[in-house]
Amino acid sequence: MLKILIIHGPNLNLLGTREPGIYGVVTLAKINQMLKSQAKKSKTRLVIKQSNHEGEIVDFIGEAGKNKFQGILINPAAYTHTSVAVRDAVAACGLPVVEVHLSNIYSREEFRHKSLISPVARGTILGFGAQSYLLGLAAICDLIESK
Ligand code: DQA
């Protein structure tokens, strides 16, 4: 059985009502439910965290190996563009990490065009709304299983 850590970054707790023209109307609870039902089919155990706090996200990533996770799926949200600490945690964790975004960050404001996380992630999936998460989960499971 695979054990995957899912991390949702800042403001993603507001999905459903947050800028629906950009992020859609699907709530975080619904995304988590979709992830869990996909995980169930592939006999994968998920632990899902959301935090608005950079240090807490760094802690989740840093403790993932010790907590016996085999991979991490993360939407770092705004920290994608600002956080050297999250990037360093990803680089140091020794686990495969897949980065996901609901929106296509490259078709938005210029400050979103740079991800500090992408160079240290195994791959990035973006622009498909809630589906980005499901594609990301499939990708991380494949990565671990083909290791
Ligand atoms: C986001 C894109 C980020 O630029 C933004 O700060 C978010 C969400 C996305 O999923 O599209 O909070 O990561």
mmCIF file with all atom_site columns, N, CA, C and O and ligand atoms in Angstrom, residues 10-12 18 22-23 75-81 100-105 108 111-112 133, ligand 1:
data_model
loop_
_atom_site.group_PDB
_atom_site.id
_atom_site.type_symbol
_atom_site.label_atom_id
_atom_site.label_alt_id
_atom_site.label_comp_id
_atom_site.label_asym_id
_atom_site.label_entity_id
_atom_site.label_seq_id
_atom_site.pdbx_PDB_ins_code
_atom_site.Cartn_x
_atom_site.Cartn_y
_atom_site.Cartn_z
_atom_site.occupancy
_atom_site.B_iso_or_equiv
_atom_site.pdbx_formal_charge
_atom_site.auth_seq_id
_atom_site.auth_comp_id
_atom_site.auth_asym_id
_atom_site.auth_atom_id
_atom_site.pdbx_PDB_model_num
ATOM   1   N N  . PRO A 1 10  ? -1.468  28.085 1.150   1.00 0.00 ? 10  PRO A N  1
ATOM   2   C CA . PRO A 1 10  ? -2.304  29.172 1.666   1.00 0.00 ? 10  PRO A CA 1
ATOM   3   C C  . PRO A 1 10  ? -3.480  29.553 0.763   1.00 0.00 ? 10  PRO A C  1
ATOM   4   O O  . PRO A 1 10  ? -3.359  29.557 -0.469  1.00 0.00 ? 10  PRO A O  1
ATOM   5   N N  . ASN A 1 11  ? -4.574  29.849 1.425   1.00 0.00 ? 11  ASN A N  1
ATOM   6   C CA . ASN A 1 11  ? -5.822  30.321 0.807   1.00 0.00 ? 11  ASN A CA 1
ATOM   7   C C  . ASN A 1 11  ? -6.602  29.242 0.047   1.00 0.00 ? 11  ASN A C  1
ATOM   8   O O  . ASN A 1 11  ? -7.702  29.505 -0.432  1.00 0.00 ? 11  ASN A O  1
ATOM   9   N N  . LEU A 1 12  ? -6.034  28.055 -0.033  1.00 0.00 ? 12  LEU A N  1
ATOM   10  C CA . LEU A 1 12  ? -6.766  27.000 -0.748  1.00 0.00 ? 12  LEU A CA 1
ATOM   11  C C  . LEU A 1 12  ? -7.942  26.485 0.081   1.00 0.00 ? 12  LEU A C  1
ATOM   12  O O  . LEU A 1 12  ? -8.864  25.870 -0.462  1.00 0.00 ? 12  LEU A O  1
ATOM   13  N N  . ARG A 1 18  ? -13.412 31.478 -3.494  1.00 0.00 ? 18  ARG A N  1
ATOM   14  C CA . ARG A 1 18  ? -12.253 32.309 -3.816  1.00 0.00 ? 18  ARG A CA 1
ATOM   15  C C  . ARG A 1 18  ? -12.119 32.477 -5.331  1.00 0.00 ? 18  ARG A C  1
ATOM   16  O O  . ARG A 1 18  ? -11.876 31.498 -6.050  1.00 0.00 ? 18  ARG A O  1
ATOM   17  N N  . ILE A 1 22  ? -11.282 32.179 -11.656 1.00 0.00 ? 22  ILE A N  1
ATOM   18  C CA . ILE A 1 22  ? -9.929  31.631 -11.845 1.00 0.00 ? 22  ILE A CA 1
ATOM   19  C C  . ILE A 1 22  ? -9.842  30.197 -11.321 1.00 0.00 ? 22  ILE A C  1
ATOM   20  O O  . ILE A 1 22  ? -9.301  29.308 -11.987 1.00 0.00 ? 22  ILE A O  1
ATOM   21  N N  . TYR A 1 23  ? -10.378 29.982 -10.121 1.00 0.00 ? 23  TYR A N  1
ATOM   22  C CA . TYR A 1 23  ? -10.158 28.693 -9.456  1.00 0.00 ? 23  TYR A CA 1
ATOM   23  C C  . TYR A 1 23  ? -11.344 27.740 -9.523  1.00 0.00 ? 23  TYR A C  1
ATOM   24  O O  . TYR A 1 23  ? -11.251 26.609 -9.051  1.00 0.00 ? 23  TYR A O  1
ATOM   25  N N  . ASN A 1 75  ? 0.320   21.548 -3.669  1.00 0.00 ? 75  ASN A N  1
ATOM   26  C CA . ASN A 1 75  ? 0.002   22.816 -4.321  1.00 0.00 ? 75  ASN A CA 1
ATOM   27  C C  . ASN A 1 75  ? 0.512   23.892 -3.364  1.00 0.00 ? 75  ASN A C  1
ATOM   28  O O  . ASN A 1 75  ? -0.145  24.200 -2.372  1.00 0.00 ? 75  ASN A O  1
ATOM   29  N N  . PRO A 1 76  ? 1.695   24.447 -3.641  1.00 0.00 ? 76  PRO A N  1
ATOM   30  C CA . PRO A 1 76  ? 2.272   25.411 -2.697  1.00 0.00 ? 76  PRO A CA 1
ATOM   31  C C  . PRO A 1 76  ? 1.577   26.770 -2.735  1.00 0.00 ? 76  PRO A C  1
ATOM   32  O O  . PRO A 1 76  ? 1.925   27.670 -1.967  1.00 0.00 ? 76  PRO A O  1
ATOM   33  N N  . ALA A 1 77  ? 0.620   26.927 -3.660  1.00 0.00 ? 77  ALA A N  1
ATOM   34  C CA . ALA A 1 77  ? -0.153  28.171 -3.791  1.00 0.00 ? 77  ALA A CA 1
ATOM   35  C C  . ALA A 1 77  ? 0.799   29.375 -3.885  1.00 0.00 ? 77  ALA A C  1
ATOM   36  O O  . ALA A 1 77  ? 1.793   29.304 -4.610  1.00 0.00 ? 77  ALA A O  1
ATOM   37  N N  . ALA A 1 78  ? 0.549   30.454 -3.155  1.00 0.00 ? 78  ALA A N  1
ATOM   38  C CA . ALA A 1 78  ? 1.374   31.660 -3.313  1.00 0.00 ? 78  ALA A CA 1
ATOM   39  C C  . ALA A 1 78  ? 2.843   31.415 -2.958  1.00 0.00 ? 78  ALA A C  1
ATOM   40  O O  . ALA A 1 78  ? 3.737   32.091 -3.489  1.00 0.00 ? 78  ALA A O  1
ATOM   41  N N  . TYR A 1 79  ? 3.100   30.432 -2.083  1.00 0.00 ? 79  TYR A N  1
ATOM   42  C CA . TYR A 1 79  ? 4.505   30.154 -1.717  1.00 0.00 ? 79  TYR A CA 1
ATOM   43  C C  . TYR A 1 79  ? 5.319   29.605 -2.892  1.00 0.00 ? 79  TYR A C  1
ATOM   44  O O  . TYR A 1 79  ? 6.548   29.606 -2.855  1.00 0.00 ? 79  TYR A O  1
ATOM   45  N N  . THR A 1 80  ? 4.618   29.143 -3.924  1.00 0.00 ? 80  THR A N  1
ATOM   46  C CA . THR A 1 80  ? 5.285   28.719 -5.155  1.00 0.00 ? 80  THR A CA 1
ATOM   47  C C  . THR A 1 80  ? 6.270   29.783 -5.634  1.00 0.00 ? 80  THR A C  1
ATOM   48  O O  . THR A 1 80  ? 7.365   29.481 -6.102  1.00 0.00 ? 80  THR A O  1
ATOM   49  N N  . HIS A 1 81  ? 5.808   31.026 -5.529  1.00 0.00 ? 81  HIS A N  1
ATOM   50  C CA . HIS A 1 81  ? 6.530   32.139 -6.159  1.00 0.00 ? 81  HIS A CA 1
ATOM   51  C C  . HIS A 1 81  ? 7.468   32.859 -5.196  1.00 0.00 ? 81  HIS A C  1
ATOM   52  O O  . HIS A 1 81  ? 8.219   33.734 -5.613  1.00 0.00 ? 81  HIS A O  1
ATOM   53  N N  . VAL A 1 100 ? 1.395   20.739 -8.118  1.00 0.00 ? 100 VAL A N  1
ATOM   54  C CA . VAL A 1 100 ? 0.182   20.958 -8.920  1.00 0.00 ? 100 VAL A CA 1
ATOM   55  C C  . VAL A 1 100 ? -0.358  22.366 -8.705  1.00 0.00 ? 100 VAL A C  1
ATOM   56  O O  . VAL A 1 100 ? -0.162  22.972 -7.643  1.00 0.00 ? 100 VAL A O  1
ATOM   57  N N  . HIS A 1 101 ? -1.029  22.865 -9.732  1.00 0.00 ? 101 HIS A N  1
ATOM   58  C CA . HIS A 1 101 ? -1.755  24.136 -9.644  1.00 0.00 ? 101 HIS A CA 1
ATOM   59  C C  . HIS A 1 101 ? -3.082  23.991 -10.371 1.00 0.00 ? 101 HIS A C  1
ATOM   60  O O  . HIS A 1 101 ? -3.146  23.355 -11.434 1.00 0.00 ? 101 HIS A O  1
ATOM   61  N N  . LEU A 1 102 ? -4.090  24.612 -9.805  1.00 0.00 ? 102 LEU A N  1
ATOM   62  C CA . LEU A 1 102 ? -5.395  24.626 -10.460 1.00 0.00 ? 102 LEU A CA 1
ATOM   63  C C  . LEU A 1 102 ? -5.332  25.442 -11.748 1.00 0.00 ? 102 LEU A C  1
ATOM   64  O O  . LEU A 1 102 ? -5.833  25.034 -12.792 1.00 0.00 ? 102 LEU A O  1
ATOM   65  N N  . SER A 1 103 ? -4.738  26.624 -11.635 1.00 0.00 ? 103 SER A N  1
ATOM   66  C CA . SER A 1 103 ? -4.712  27.554 -12.774 1.00 0.00 ? 103 SER A CA 1
ATOM   67  C C  . SER A 1 103 ? -3.410  27.398 -13.561 1.00 0.00 ? 103 SER A C  1
ATOM   68  O O  . SER A 1 103 ? -2.435  26.813 -13.059 1.00 0.00 ? 103 SER A O  1
ATOM   69  N N  . ASN A 1 104 ? -3.431  27.942 -14.772 1.00 0.00 ? 104 ASN A N  1
ATOM   70  C CA . ASN A 1 104 ? -2.201  27.977 -15.568 1.00 0.00 ? 104 ASN A CA 1
ATOM   71  C C  . ASN A 1 104 ? -1.441  29.235 -15.160 1.00 0.00 ? 104 ASN A C  1
ATOM   72  O O  . ASN A 1 104 ? -1.743  30.338 -15.618 1.00 0.00 ? 104 ASN A O  1
ATOM   73  N N  . ILE A 1 105 ? -0.441  29.061 -14.305 1.00 0.00 ? 105 ILE A N  1
ATOM   74  C CA . ILE A 1 105 ? 0.264   30.220 -13.747 1.00 0.00 ? 105 ILE A CA 1
ATOM   75  C C  . ILE A 1 105 ? 0.986   31.027 -14.841 1.00 0.00 ? 105 ILE A C  1
ATOM   76  O O  . ILE A 1 105 ? 1.239   32.208 -14.660 1.00 0.00 ? 105 ILE A O  1
ATOM   77  N N  . ARG A 1 108 ? -1.104  33.923 -16.394 1.00 0.00 ? 108 ARG A N  1
ATOM   78  C CA . ARG A 1 108 ? -1.585  34.918 -15.439 1.00 0.00 ? 108 ARG A CA 1
ATOM   79  C C  . ARG A 1 108 ? -0.545  36.034 -15.258 1.00 0.00 ? 108 ARG A C  1
ATOM   80  O O  . ARG A 1 108 ? 0.289   36.252 -16.115 1.00 0.00 ? 108 ARG A O  1
ATOM   81  N N  . PHE A 1 111 ? 4.255   37.930 -12.115 1.00 0.00 ? 111 PHE A N  1
ATOM   82  C CA . PHE A 1 111 ? 4.905   37.462 -10.880 1.00 0.00 ? 111 PHE A CA 1
ATOM   83  C C  . PHE A 1 111 ? 4.616   35.991 -10.588 1.00 0.00 ? 111 PHE A C  1
ATOM   84  O O  . PHE A 1 111 ? 5.290   35.361 -9.782  1.00 0.00 ? 111 PHE A O  1
ATOM   85  N N  . ARG A 1 112 ? 3.590   35.437 -11.289 1.00 0.00 ? 112 ARG A N  1
ATOM   86  C CA . ARG A 1 112 ? 3.288   34.015 -11.088 1.00 0.00 ? 112 ARG A CA 1
ATOM   87  C C  . ARG A 1 112 ? 4.042   33.115 -12.067 1.00 0.00 ? 112 ARG A C  1
ATOM   88  O O  . ARG A 1 112 ? 3.926   31.888 -12.011 1.00 0.00 ? 112 ARG A O  1
ATOM   89  N N  . TYR A 1 133 ? -5.106  17.960 -9.622  1.00 0.00 ? 133 TYR A N  1
ATOM   90  C CA . TYR A 1 133 ? -4.774  17.135 -8.450  1.00 0.00 ? 133 TYR A CA 1
ATOM   91  C C  . TYR A 1 133 ? -4.868  15.636 -8.763  1.00 0.00 ? 133 TYR A C  1
ATOM   92  O O  . TYR A 1 133 ? -4.043  14.849 -8.300  1.00 0.00 ? 133 TYR A O  1
HETATM 93  C C1 . DQA B 2 .   ? -2.274  28.419 -7.406  1.00 0.00 ? 1   DQA B C1 1
HETATM 94  C C2 . DQA B 2 .   ? -1.609  29.511 -8.235  1.00 0.00 ? 1   DQA B C2 1
HETATM 95  C C3 . DQA B 2 .   ? -0.868  30.500 -7.356  1.00 0.00 ? 1   DQA B C3 1
HETATM 96  O O1 . DQA B 2 .   ? -0.278  31.515 -8.143  1.00 0.00 ? 1   DQA B O1 1
HETATM 97  C C4 . DQA B 2 .   ? -1.816  31.151 -6.372  1.00 0.00 ? 1   DQA B C4 1
HETATM 98  O O2 . DQA B 2 .   ? -1.107  32.010 -5.480  1.00 0.00 ? 1   DQA B O2 1
HETATM 99  C C5 . DQA B 2 .   ? -2.637  30.177 -5.620  1.00 0.00 ? 1   DQA B C5 1
HETATM 100 C C6 . DQA B 2 .   ? -3.169  29.006 -6.326  1.00 0.00 ? 1   DQA B C6 1
HETATM 101 C C7 . DQA B 2 .   ? -3.167  27.491 -8.271  1.00 0.00 ? 1   DQA B C7 1
HETATM 102 O O3 . DQA B 2 .   ? -3.480  26.399 -7.799  1.00 0.00 ? 1   DQA B O3 1
HETATM 103 O O4 . DQA B 2 .   ? -3.547  27.851 -9.378  1.00 0.00 ? 1   DQA B O4 1
HETATM 104 O O5 . DQA B 2 .   ? -2.974  30.380 -4.456  1.00 0.00 ? 1   DQA B O5 1
HETATM 105 O O6 . DQA B 2 .   ? -1.277  27.618 -6.810  1.00 0.00 ? 1   DQA B O6 1
#
